[in-house]
Short mmCIF file of C-alpha atoms in Angstrom, two decimals:
data_model
loop_
_atom_site.label_atom_id
_atom_site.label_comp_id
_atom_site.label_asym_id
_atom_site.label_seq_id
_atom_site.Cartn_x
_atom_site.Cartn_y
_atom_site.Cartn_z
CA UNK A 1 -0.17 -0.33 0.42
CA UNK A 2 1.22 3.65 -0.98
CA UNK A 3 1.87 5.86 2.39
CA UNK A 4 0.74 9.21 1.71
CA UNK A 5 3.08 11.88 0.32
CA UNK A 6 2.38 14.26 3.60
CA UNK A 7 3.10 11.61 5.77
CA UNK A 8 6.20 10.53 4.16
CA UNK A 9 7.88 13.79 4.56
CA UNK A 10 6.36 13.91 8.11
CA UNK A 11 7.92 10.79 9.04
CA UNK A 12 11.43 12.14 7.42
CA UNK A 13 11.15 15.24 8.87
CA UNK A 14 10.72 13.35 12.42
CA UNK A 15 13.89 11.08 11.73
CA UNK A 16 16.25 14.63 10.48
CA UNK A 17 15.04 17.00 12.52
CA UNK A 18 16.50 15.84 15.59
CA UNK A 19 19.74 15.47 13.93
CA UNK A 20 19.88 19.08 12.43
CA UNK A 21 18.93 19.97 15.73
CA UNK A 22 21.96 18.13 17.51
CA UNK A 23 24.28 18.95 15.54
CA UNK A 24 23.69 22.39 15.42
CA UNK A 25 23.75 22.81 19.31
CA UNK A 26 27.20 20.79 19.02
CA UNK A 27 28.69 23.18 16.33
CA UNK A 28 27.42 26.30 18.22
CA UNK A 29 28.62 24.79 21.39
CA UNK A 30 31.91 23.85 19.53
CA UNK A 31 32.43 27.41 18.29
CA UNK A 32 31.55 29.16 21.60
CA UNK A 33 34.39 27.31 23.41
CA UNK A 34 36.69 28.29 21.04
CA UNK A 35 35.44 32.15 21.15
CA UNK A 36 35.31 32.29 24.58
CA UNK A 37 39.08 31.08 24.74
CA UNK A 38 38.01 28.10 27.04
CA UNK A 39 39.35 25.55 24.27
CA UNK A 40 42.24 26.47 21.79
CA UNK A 41 41.96 27.67 18.15
CA UNK A 42 44.66 24.99 17.80
CA UNK A 43 42.67 22.31 18.96
CA UNK A 44 39.46 23.31 17.68
CA UNK A 45 39.30 25.68 14.78
CA UNK A 46 36.06 28.52 14.99
CA UNK A 47 33.30 27.63 13.24
CA UNK A 48 33.48 29.94 10.45
CA UNK A 49 36.77 28.99 9.71
CA UNK A 50 36.22 25.53 9.19
CA UNK A 51 33.47 26.71 6.90
CA UNK A 52 35.81 28.92 5.02
CA UNK A 53 38.77 25.93 4.96
CA UNK A 54 36.06 23.36 3.50
CA UNK A 55 34.48 25.93 0.79
CA UNK A 56 38.16 26.63 -0.51
CA UNK A 57 39.38 23.44 -0.12
CA UNK A 58 39.72 22.90 -4.07
CA UNK A 59 41.24 26.46 -4.29
CA UNK A 60 43.76 26.81 -1.17
CA UNK A 61 47.07 27.79 -2.84
CA UNK A 62 49.40 26.40 0.17
CA UNK A 63 48.42 22.98 -0.64
CA UNK A 64 51.42 21.31 -1.92
CA UNK A 65 49.14 19.83 -5.48
CA UNK A 66 45.49 20.56 -6.27
CA UNK A 67 42.96 19.43 -3.80
CA UNK A 68 41.19 17.54 -6.50
CA UNK A 69 44.21 15.73 -7.45
CA UNK A 70 44.36 14.49 -3.92
CA UNK A 71 40.65 13.26 -3.74
CA UNK A 72 41.30 11.52 -7.56
CA UNK A 73 44.17 9.68 -6.21
CA UNK A 74 42.72 8.09 -3.27
CA UNK A 75 39.63 7.23 -5.19
CA UNK A 76 42.20 5.68 -7.71
CA UNK A 77 44.01 3.79 -5.75
CA UNK A 78 40.76 2.82 -3.52
CA UNK A 79 38.88 1.67 -7.41
CA UNK A 80 42.29 -0.33 -7.90
CA UNK A 81 42.71 -2.07 -4.69
CA UNK A 82 38.91 -2.62 -4.98
CA UNK A 83 39.23 -4.40 -8.48
CA UNK A 84 42.50 -6.52 -7.02
CA UNK A 85 39.65 -7.82 -4.09
CA UNK A 86 36.77 -8.26 -6.11
CA UNK A 87 38.54 -9.50 -9.46
CA UNK A 88 40.96 -12.07 -7.85
CA UNK A 89 40.42 -12.63 -4.16
CA UNK A 90 36.98 -13.18 -4.11
CA UNK A 91 36.64 -15.83 -6.92
CA UNK A 92 39.83 -17.35 -4.90
CA UNK A 93 38.17 -17.54 -1.43
CA UNK A 94 35.02 -18.85 -3.03
CA UNK A 95 37.10 -21.52 -5.02
CA UNK A 96 38.30 -22.31 -1.72
CA UNK A 97 35.49 -21.86 0.74
CA UNK A 98 33.57 -24.20 -1.37
CA UNK A 99 35.99 -27.48 -1.62
CA UNK A 100 35.63 -28.51 2.44
CA UNK A 101 39.60 -29.73 2.37
CA UNK A 102 40.67 -26.72 1.04
CA UNK A 103 38.49 -24.86 3.29
CA UNK A 104 39.87 -26.53 6.43
CA UNK A 105 43.95 -26.22 5.17
CA UNK A 106 43.55 -22.71 4.95
CA UNK A 107 40.84 -21.34 7.72
CA UNK A 108 43.01 -21.67 10.47
CA UNK A 109 46.28 -20.12 8.14
CA UNK A 110 43.73 -17.19 7.74
CA UNK A 111 42.53 -16.85 10.71
CA UNK A 112 45.92 -16.55 12.25
CA UNK A 113 46.92 -13.85 9.83
CA UNK A 114 43.70 -11.77 10.65
CA UNK A 115 44.85 -11.49 13.52
CA UNK A 116 48.11 -10.04 12.64
CA UNK A 117 47.80 -6.28 12.28
CA UNK A 118 48.21 -5.64 8.60
CA UNK A 119 49.53 -2.26 8.77
CA UNK A 120 52.52 -3.67 10.23
CA UNK A 121 53.50 -5.09 6.65
CA UNK A 122 52.94 -1.42 5.04
CA UNK A 123 56.89 -0.86 5.43
CA UNK A 124 57.64 -3.86 3.74
CA UNK A 125 55.61 -3.06 1.02
CA UNK A 126 57.13 0.33 0.34
CA UNK A 127 60.30 -0.88 0.85
CA UNK A 128 59.52 -3.38 -1.91
CA UNK A 129 56.84 -1.15 -4.39
CA UNK A 130 58.55 2.15 -3.40
CA UNK A 131 56.15 4.89 -1.69
CA UNK A 132 53.37 5.72 -4.38
CA UNK A 133 50.17 4.92 -5.78
CA UNK A 134 51.69 1.18 -5.90
CA UNK A 135 52.34 0.56 -2.55
CA UNK A 136 49.32 1.96 -1.10
CA UNK A 137 46.85 0.09 -3.48
CA UNK A 138 48.86 -3.29 -2.79
CA UNK A 139 48.00 -2.10 1.28
CA UNK A 140 44.23 -1.33 0.66
CA UNK A 141 44.45 -4.74 -1.56
CA UNK A 142 45.47 -6.75 1.16
CA UNK A 143 43.09 -5.24 4.24
CA UNK A 144 40.07 -5.87 1.90
CA UNK A 145 41.34 -9.34 1.18
CA UNK A 146 41.77 -10.66 4.65
CA UNK A 147 38.13 -9.53 5.77
CA UNK A 148 36.82 -11.04 2.60
CA UNK A 149 38.93 -14.39 2.63
CA UNK A 150 37.72 -14.76 6.44
CA UNK A 151 33.77 -13.85 5.55
CA UNK A 152 33.45 -15.81 2.24
CA UNK A 153 35.10 -18.98 4.55
CA UNK A 154 32.73 -18.25 7.37
CA UNK A 155 29.46 -17.33 5.03
CA UNK A 156 30.52 -20.35 2.69
CA UNK A 157 29.96 -23.25 6.13
CA UNK A 158 26.34 -22.07 5.87
CA UNK A 159 25.95 -22.56 2.08
CA UNK A 160 22.96 -24.87 1.58
CA UNK A 161 24.48 -27.60 -0.33
CA UNK A 162 21.22 -29.53 -0.54
CA UNK A 163 19.61 -27.29 -3.20
CA UNK A 164 22.91 -28.29 -5.73
CA UNK A 165 22.07 -31.90 -4.57
CA UNK A 166 18.11 -31.67 -5.10
CA UNK A 167 18.90 -29.68 -8.36
CA UNK A 168 21.27 -32.60 -9.88
CA UNK A 169 17.83 -35.18 -9.31
CA UNK A 170 16.28 -32.85 -11.97
CA UNK A 171 19.04 -32.39 -14.35
CA UNK A 172 22.36 -34.12 -14.89
CA UNK A 173 23.45 -30.23 -16.67
CA UNK A 174 26.30 -29.60 -14.58
CA UNK A 175 25.98 -25.80 -16.51
CA UNK A 176 22.57 -25.80 -15.64
CA UNK A 177 23.04 -26.46 -12.32
CA UNK A 178 25.90 -24.08 -12.02
CA UNK A 179 24.16 -21.21 -13.39
CA UNK A 180 20.30 -21.76 -12.33
CA UNK A 181 21.12 -22.59 -8.33
CA UNK A 182 25.17 -22.15 -7.06
CA UNK A 183 25.89 -19.19 -8.61
CA UNK A 184 22.37 -17.50 -7.78
CA UNK A 185 22.73 -19.30 -3.70
CA UNK A 186 25.81 -17.77 -3.12
CA UNK A 187 25.11 -14.13 -4.56
CA UNK A 188 24.42 -12.79 -1.43
CA UNK A 189 27.10 -14.01 0.21
CA UNK A 190 29.27 -12.62 -2.73
CA UNK A 191 27.96 -8.88 -2.38
CA UNK A 192 28.37 -8.52 1.48
CA UNK A 193 32.17 -10.06 0.91
CA UNK A 194 32.31 -7.41 -1.80
CA UNK A 195 30.76 -4.69 0.41
CA UNK A 196 33.51 -5.55 3.74
CA UNK A 197 36.17 -5.83 1.14
CA UNK A 198 35.78 -2.41 -0.55
CA UNK A 199 35.10 -0.62 2.64
CA UNK A 200 38.43 -2.52 4.87
CA UNK A 201 40.55 -1.82 1.48
CA UNK A 202 39.66 1.82 1.75
CA UNK A 203 40.58 2.10 5.29
CA UNK A 204 43.71 0.32 4.16
CA UNK A 205 44.69 3.17 1.28
CA UNK A 206 43.45 5.51 3.97
CA UNK A 207 46.36 4.58 6.22
CA UNK A 208 48.65 4.18 3.90
CA UNK A 209 48.44 7.91 3.00
CA UNK A 210 48.71 9.04 6.34
CA UNK A 211 52.04 6.98 7.49
CA UNK A 212 54.21 7.50 4.37
CA UNK A 213 53.04 9.25 1.03
CA UNK A 214 52.89 11.97 -0.67
CA UNK A 215 49.41 12.02 -2.66
CA UNK A 216 45.69 11.71 -1.54
CA UNK A 217 43.20 12.84 1.14
CA UNK A 218 45.35 10.86 4.26
CA UNK A 219 48.54 12.56 3.14
CA UNK A 220 46.52 15.92 3.48
CA UNK A 221 45.20 15.48 6.71
CA UNK A 222 49.03 14.45 7.92
CA UNK A 223 50.35 17.45 6.05
CA UNK A 224 47.74 19.78 7.25
CA UNK A 225 48.33 18.06 10.99
CA UNK A 226 51.97 18.33 10.98
CA UNK A 227 51.94 21.91 9.45
CA UNK A 228 49.13 23.13 12.15
CA UNK A 229 46.94 24.53 9.74
CA UNK A 230 43.86 23.08 11.83
CA UNK A 231 40.69 24.87 9.71
CA UNK A 232 42.08 22.73 6.68
CA UNK A 233 42.75 19.64 8.40
CA UNK A 234 39.63 19.84 9.69
CA UNK A 235 37.85 20.42 6.58
CA UNK A 236 39.99 17.71 4.87
CA UNK A 237 38.78 14.97 7.61
CA UNK A 238 34.78 16.19 7.39
CA UNK A 239 35.74 15.08 3.87
CA UNK A 240 37.38 12.29 3.95
CA UNK A 241 34.57 11.08 6.57
CA UNK A 242 31.82 12.26 4.04
CA UNK A 243 33.87 10.02 1.47
CA UNK A 244 34.06 6.98 3.65
CA UNK A 245 30.06 7.29 4.60
CA UNK A 246 29.07 7.77 0.68
CA UNK A 247 30.94 4.53 -0.33
CA UNK A 248 29.61 2.96 3.07
CA UNK A 249 25.94 3.95 2.04
CA UNK A 250 26.59 3.15 -2.01
CA UNK A 251 27.86 -0.54 -0.99
CA UNK A 252 24.50 -0.75 1.03
CA UNK A 253 22.43 0.42 -1.67
CA UNK A 254 24.31 -1.78 -3.77
CA UNK A 255 23.59 -4.89 -1.46
CA UNK A 256 20.26 -4.05 -1.12
CA UNK A 257 19.47 -3.90 -4.99
CA UNK A 258 21.03 -7.05 -5.23
CA UNK A 259 19.12 -8.97 -2.68
CA UNK A 260 15.79 -7.41 -3.81
CA UNK A 261 16.31 -8.74 -7.46
CA UNK A 262 17.23 -11.98 -6.18
CA UNK A 263 13.69 -12.51 -4.11
CA UNK A 264 12.18 -11.39 -7.69
CA UNK A 265 13.70 -14.03 -8.89
CA UNK B 1 46.31 -48.64 15.44
CA UNK B 2 43.50 -48.78 12.81
CA UNK B 3 43.43 -45.67 10.52
CA UNK B 4 39.76 -44.46 10.51
CA UNK B 5 38.31 -42.17 7.93
CA UNK B 6 38.44 -39.10 10.24
CA UNK B 7 41.81 -40.01 11.01
CA UNK B 8 42.89 -40.32 7.24
CA UNK B 9 41.08 -37.04 7.02
CA UNK B 10 42.88 -35.35 9.65
CA UNK B 11 46.13 -36.46 8.53
CA UNK B 12 45.47 -35.02 5.26
CA UNK B 13 44.26 -31.70 6.49
CA UNK B 14 47.22 -31.27 8.66
CA UNK B 15 49.72 -32.90 6.43
CA UNK B 16 48.45 -29.96 3.34
CA UNK B 17 48.90 -27.52 5.86
CA UNK B 18 52.26 -28.12 6.56
CA UNK B 19 53.03 -28.59 3.19
CA UNK B 20 51.67 -25.29 2.21
CA UNK B 21 53.81 -23.63 4.70
CA UNK B 22 56.84 -25.71 4.24
CA UNK B 23 56.60 -24.75 0.50
CA UNK B 24 55.90 -20.85 0.94
CA UNK B 25 59.26 -20.76 3.55
CA UNK B 26 61.28 -23.13 1.12
CA UNK B 27 59.92 -21.19 -2.13
CA UNK B 28 61.06 -18.43 -0.48
CA UNK B 29 64.58 -19.14 0.63
CA UNK B 30 65.13 -20.67 -2.91
CA UNK B 31 63.71 -17.64 -4.54
CA UNK B 32 66.58 -15.27 -2.43
CA UNK B 33 69.23 -17.77 -2.91
CA UNK B 34 69.08 -18.33 -6.67
CA UNK B 35 69.26 -14.19 -6.83
CA UNK B 36 65.53 -14.13 -8.18
CA UNK B 37 64.37 -11.89 -5.43
CA UNK B 38 66.38 -9.18 -4.15
CA UNK B 39 68.06 -10.33 -0.93
CA UNK B 40 68.58 -6.42 0.08
CA UNK B 41 64.57 -6.10 0.28
CA UNK B 42 63.49 -9.64 0.55
CA UNK B 43 65.76 -11.33 3.11
CA UNK B 44 66.25 -14.96 3.31
CA UNK B 45 64.14 -16.64 6.26
CA UNK B 46 66.46 -18.52 7.56
CA UNK B 47 68.64 -15.27 8.64
CA UNK B 48 65.08 -13.41 9.78
CA UNK B 49 64.46 -16.76 12.00
CA UNK B 50 68.25 -16.64 13.24
CA UNK B 51 67.64 -12.58 13.81
CA UNK B 52 64.44 -13.56 15.78
CA UNK B 53 66.37 -16.08 18.22
CA UNK B 54 69.03 -13.06 18.58
CA UNK B 55 66.17 -10.74 19.22
CA UNK B 56 64.67 -12.96 21.78
CA UNK B 57 67.67 -13.65 23.66
CA UNK B 58 69.51 -10.57 23.73
CA UNK B 59 66.02 -8.65 24.79
CA UNK B 60 66.56 -5.95 21.82
CA UNK B 61 63.52 -3.98 21.10
CA UNK B 62 61.79 -5.74 24.02
CA UNK B 63 61.41 -1.42 25.52
CA UNK B 64 59.35 -0.92 22.36
CA UNK B 65 56.95 -3.59 22.45
CA UNK B 66 56.46 -3.29 26.21
CA UNK B 67 55.67 0.46 25.30
CA UNK B 68 53.13 -0.39 22.63
CA UNK B 69 52.05 -3.65 25.09
CA UNK B 70 51.38 -1.11 27.84
CA UNK B 71 49.10 1.47 25.66
CA UNK B 72 47.19 -1.57 24.05
CA UNK B 73 46.19 -3.01 27.39
CA UNK B 74 45.44 0.43 28.83
CA UNK B 75 43.17 1.75 25.55
CA UNK B 76 41.48 -1.48 25.41
CA UNK B 77 40.68 -1.32 28.95
CA UNK B 78 39.04 2.39 28.33
CA UNK B 79 37.99 1.52 25.65
CA UNK B 80 35.93 -1.59 26.48
CA UNK B 81 34.74 -0.16 29.90
CA UNK B 82 33.33 2.97 27.73
CA UNK B 83 32.34 0.85 25.57
CA UNK B 84 30.20 -1.14 27.96
CA UNK B 85 28.76 1.74 29.40
CA UNK B 86 28.10 3.64 26.46
CA UNK B 87 26.40 0.37 24.74
CA UNK B 88 23.89 -0.25 28.07
CA UNK B 89 23.50 3.62 27.96
CA UNK B 90 21.87 3.57 24.02
CA UNK B 91 21.23 0.17 24.16
CA UNK B 92 18.59 0.63 27.12
CA UNK B 93 16.92 3.30 26.13
CA UNK B 94 14.91 2.92 22.79
CA UNK B 95 14.63 6.82 21.55
CA UNK B 96 18.28 7.01 22.20
CA UNK B 97 19.15 3.85 20.83
CA UNK B 98 17.53 5.28 17.31
CA UNK B 99 18.94 8.48 17.33
CA UNK B 100 22.85 7.59 18.54
CA UNK B 101 23.38 4.50 16.79
CA UNK B 102 23.66 6.68 13.46
CA UNK B 103 26.95 7.70 15.17
CA UNK B 104 28.09 5.32 16.30
CA UNK B 105 27.89 3.50 13.25
CA UNK B 106 29.07 6.30 11.13
CA UNK B 107 32.23 6.23 13.11
CA UNK B 108 32.70 2.23 12.75
CA UNK B 109 32.36 2.77 9.03
CA UNK B 110 35.32 5.20 8.79
CA UNK B 111 38.96 4.72 9.04
CA UNK B 112 39.52 5.70 12.62
CA UNK B 113 43.00 6.71 11.44
CA UNK B 114 41.08 10.07 9.86
CA UNK B 115 40.93 10.99 13.63
CA UNK B 116 44.07 11.03 15.22
CA UNK B 117 45.06 14.76 14.15
CA UNK B 118 41.60 15.63 16.32
CA UNK B 119 43.29 13.35 19.46
CA UNK B 120 46.79 14.60 18.84
CA UNK B 121 45.25 17.81 19.55
CA UNK B 122 43.34 17.26 22.62
CA UNK B 123 45.57 14.95 24.29
CA UNK B 124 48.78 16.44 23.17
CA UNK B 125 50.97 13.78 24.89
CA UNK B 126 51.97 10.40 23.12
CA UNK B 127 51.45 8.46 25.47
CA UNK B 128 47.51 10.12 26.26
CA UNK B 129 47.15 10.06 22.69
CA UNK B 130 48.08 6.37 22.19
CA UNK B 131 45.84 5.10 24.62
CA UNK B 132 43.08 7.45 23.35
CA UNK B 133 43.69 6.30 19.73
CA UNK B 134 43.35 2.65 21.08
CA UNK B 135 40.03 3.28 23.10
CA UNK B 136 38.54 4.59 19.88
CA UNK B 137 39.35 0.81 18.37
CA UNK B 138 37.66 -1.04 21.35
CA UNK B 139 34.96 1.72 22.47
CA UNK B 140 33.06 0.64 18.81
CA UNK B 141 33.30 -2.60 19.02
CA UNK B 142 31.94 -2.96 22.19
CA UNK B 143 29.43 -0.79 21.53
CA UNK B 144 27.62 -2.04 18.81
CA UNK B 145 28.04 -5.61 20.31
CA UNK B 146 26.14 -4.20 23.24
CA UNK B 147 23.51 -2.64 21.60
CA UNK B 148 22.80 -4.88 19.21
CA UNK B 149 22.33 -7.37 22.24
CA UNK B 150 19.85 -5.04 24.34
CA UNK B 151 17.84 -4.79 21.08
CA UNK B 152 16.93 -7.87 20.42
CA UNK B 153 16.17 -8.66 24.08
CA UNK B 154 12.47 -10.03 24.05
CA UNK B 155 10.38 -7.20 25.76
CA UNK B 156 8.34 -9.61 28.01
CA UNK B 157 11.87 -10.57 29.73
CA UNK B 158 11.75 -7.05 30.90
CA UNK B 159 8.23 -6.99 32.11
CA UNK B 160 8.97 -10.15 33.79
CA UNK B 161 11.58 -8.74 35.87
CA UNK B 162 9.69 -5.75 36.92
CA UNK B 163 6.87 -7.95 38.07
CA UNK B 164 9.63 -10.29 40.15
CA UNK B 165 10.83 -6.87 41.65
CA UNK B 166 13.69 -5.47 39.42
CA UNK B 167 12.34 -1.95 40.91
CA UNK B 168 15.72 0.02 40.17
CA UNK B 169 17.24 0.76 37.05
CA UNK B 170 20.69 -0.75 39.06
CA UNK B 171 19.32 -4.29 39.61
CA UNK B 172 17.51 -4.27 35.86
CA UNK B 173 20.71 -3.53 34.43
CA UNK B 174 22.83 -6.36 36.66
CA UNK B 175 19.84 -8.75 36.56
CA UNK B 176 18.50 -8.22 32.89
CA UNK B 177 20.45 -6.42 30.38
CA UNK B 178 24.29 -7.64 31.92
CA UNK B 179 23.37 -11.55 31.44
CA UNK B 180 22.00 -10.93 28.54
CA UNK B 181 24.50 -8.65 26.37
CA UNK B 182 27.39 -10.91 27.97
CA UNK B 183 27.77 -13.21 25.05
CA UNK B 184 27.66 -10.25 22.45
CA UNK B 185 29.60 -8.36 24.66
CA UNK B 186 32.52 -11.38 24.50
CA UNK B 187 32.41 -11.72 20.73
CA UNK B 188 32.84 -7.67 20.49
CA UNK B 189 36.23 -7.70 22.76
CA UNK B 190 37.78 -10.11 20.64
CA UNK B 191 37.28 -7.67 17.62
CA UNK B 192 37.81 -5.02 19.96
CA UNK B 193 40.89 -6.83 20.66
CA UNK B 194 42.14 -7.17 17.03
CA UNK B 195 41.06 -3.77 15.86
CA UNK B 196 42.84 -2.32 19.41
CA UNK B 197 46.05 -3.82 18.44
CA UNK B 198 46.22 -2.70 14.67
CA UNK B 199 44.88 0.35 16.20
CA UNK B 200 48.58 0.38 19.16
CA UNK B 201 50.52 -0.32 15.91
CA UNK B 202 49.33 2.77 13.58
CA UNK B 203 49.57 4.92 16.74
CA UNK B 204 52.88 3.82 17.30
CA UNK B 205 53.53 4.88 13.37
CA UNK B 206 52.85 8.06 13.63
CA UNK B 207 54.12 8.59 16.57
CA UNK B 208 57.48 7.11 18.56
CA UNK B 209 58.10 5.30 20.55
CA UNK B 210 56.81 2.02 20.01
CA UNK B 211 57.02 -1.01 17.94
CA UNK B 212 55.31 0.56 15.01
CA UNK B 213 57.58 3.00 15.16
CA UNK B 214 60.18 0.41 15.16
CA UNK B 215 59.56 -1.20 12.40
CA UNK B 216 59.23 2.26 10.32
CA UNK B 217 63.16 3.38 11.37
CA UNK B 218 64.12 0.19 10.32
CA UNK B 219 62.47 0.00 7.50
CA UNK B 220 63.81 3.68 6.80
CA UNK B 221 67.70 3.01 7.75
CA UNK B 222 67.67 -0.40 5.07
CA UNK B 223 67.80 -2.85 8.20
CA UNK B 224 65.50 -5.19 6.27
CA UNK B 225 66.21 -8.42 8.35
CA UNK B 226 65.18 -6.11 11.22
CA UNK B 227 61.93 -5.57 9.85
CA UNK B 228 60.88 -9.10 8.96
CA UNK B 229 62.27 -10.26 12.51
CA UNK B 230 60.32 -7.80 14.33
CA UNK B 231 57.36 -7.90 12.25
CA UNK B 232 56.94 -11.72 12.88
CA UNK B 233 57.58 -11.44 16.74
CA UNK B 234 54.96 -8.86 16.19
CA UNK B 235 52.28 -11.72 14.59
CA UNK B 236 53.30 -14.13 16.92
CA UNK B 237 51.95 -12.00 19.78
CA UNK B 238 48.89 -11.25 17.88
CA UNK B 239 47.91 -14.58 16.78
CA UNK B 240 48.61 -15.99 20.73
CA UNK B 241 46.41 -13.01 22.33
CA UNK B 242 43.75 -14.33 19.57
CA UNK B 243 43.73 -17.83 20.44
CA UNK B 244 43.70 -16.93 24.11
CA UNK B 245 41.01 -14.71 23.07
CA UNK B 246 39.01 -17.84 21.54
CA UNK B 247 39.58 -20.06 24.37
CA UNK B 248 38.15 -17.62 26.71
CA UNK B 249 35.48 -17.07 25.13
CA UNK B 250 34.74 -20.75 24.48
CA UNK B 251 35.01 -21.50 27.59
CA UNK B 252 32.82 -18.75 29.32
CA UNK B 253 30.36 -19.70 26.71
CA UNK B 254 30.28 -23.19 27.94
CA UNK B 255 30.09 -22.30 31.31
CA UNK B 256 27.15 -19.68 30.62
CA UNK B 257 25.34 -22.46 28.45
CA UNK B 258 25.63 -25.04 31.64
CA UNK B 259 24.51 -22.61 33.87
CA UNK B 260 21.37 -21.48 31.89
CA UNK B 261 20.78 -25.67 31.23
CA UNK B 262 20.68 -26.03 35.24
CA UNK B 263 18.61 -22.62 35.79
CA UNK B 264 15.59 -24.02 33.43
CA UNK B 265 15.78 -27.30 35.04
#
């Protein structure tokens, strides 16, 4: 049944307005703390300084390189890392996960690897690949792959093999069983794995940019922190949080869309 | 001794695992000794093992490891306690839960390293910064775990408890919320521990001293064998923590299940 438009607007307003009020109060309080001198401007910038820095980020002359180039570089590195995770690691994880013995062999090794903070391997990666996009892509792919592997190996344990067995009583065509039963039943696992893998690949890329890099949003945050450009630092953090949130929401919407399509099928 | 199918499978799996590990290290050693891999960037596993033994016996880098360990433990403790408190406060009140979870999930989806400049500006001292940074990693997982458990709680249980004399909020938290959230809290704590260790290493890489900083410094000075040796020592430590936590989680779960069974009889 369709919900009337007026009611829908009312529901949205009821959900959004408290957050708008909360954030407004938060910003005003922070601004007042800075203006009254209770909190130093080196800790939190005044609201108008922050807004000014945010609006002028693309035209900031002090910045090493243009802001747009840094943003593009982060998107490029994340895209490349995501491509490795989705195109290489995910099929490999499915291949291992769907075979009982292979899964039993790899699972404890991967669980042990999962416990290791992958970021500690970054110095080794940049020793081999140099401080540039390849090392950051590798770092993103490494972090994303670990989580993808663990998730897929766990999820396929619960994959209902009886569906495949039942299908094989109706048809002998392996291709048909694969395309009509096996692949559709593991699509939800794949979608969740993609979501997890890309989210963690982003963590890897940004951490790598912060620690040792000369490009990307993470580098900008690190640069503005060390050069004490506090408003620029907060503005870049805000943009990066928005970027992370957009990636997260897009992946969630993609997951919802696929699940919806699956229900229709 | 009779060899059953189970024993056979066990031997195949463990044999494959051992072969896989030995092949990996063997191939590595072979590739370096035949100069296909440059020893300057990738040392022989045999020299790394020798160096690990030297480090373990001489106590070199022990001070750095202890620093990381202390920030990790204190941060984990602070973050878990805060997360538990926050989880109970948010999870216990429906409106607050719906309102605040947006922010908790936003922080969870954002790479925590983005907040490091803000934490540095607030805490200034490296030691306090590191504790706060680690606590942020732990806090999110514990909060989400506790809130999720309380969200799925049957409201009938709460009503029943009130009927039987849970008159004060403290009694409700002690008799209902805590046992209900305990399992979830343990699972959250394990994730928080892994995440906190990552946080401790990242914090070290950002600001000296600590094991992360040591690895970074060694990499800058091209002391490659030491880099690998320290990384392997850290990895072994992380794997041990994860193993212990899995055991504790399993034992606590078993005990709780037994208690529940006894109570229901």
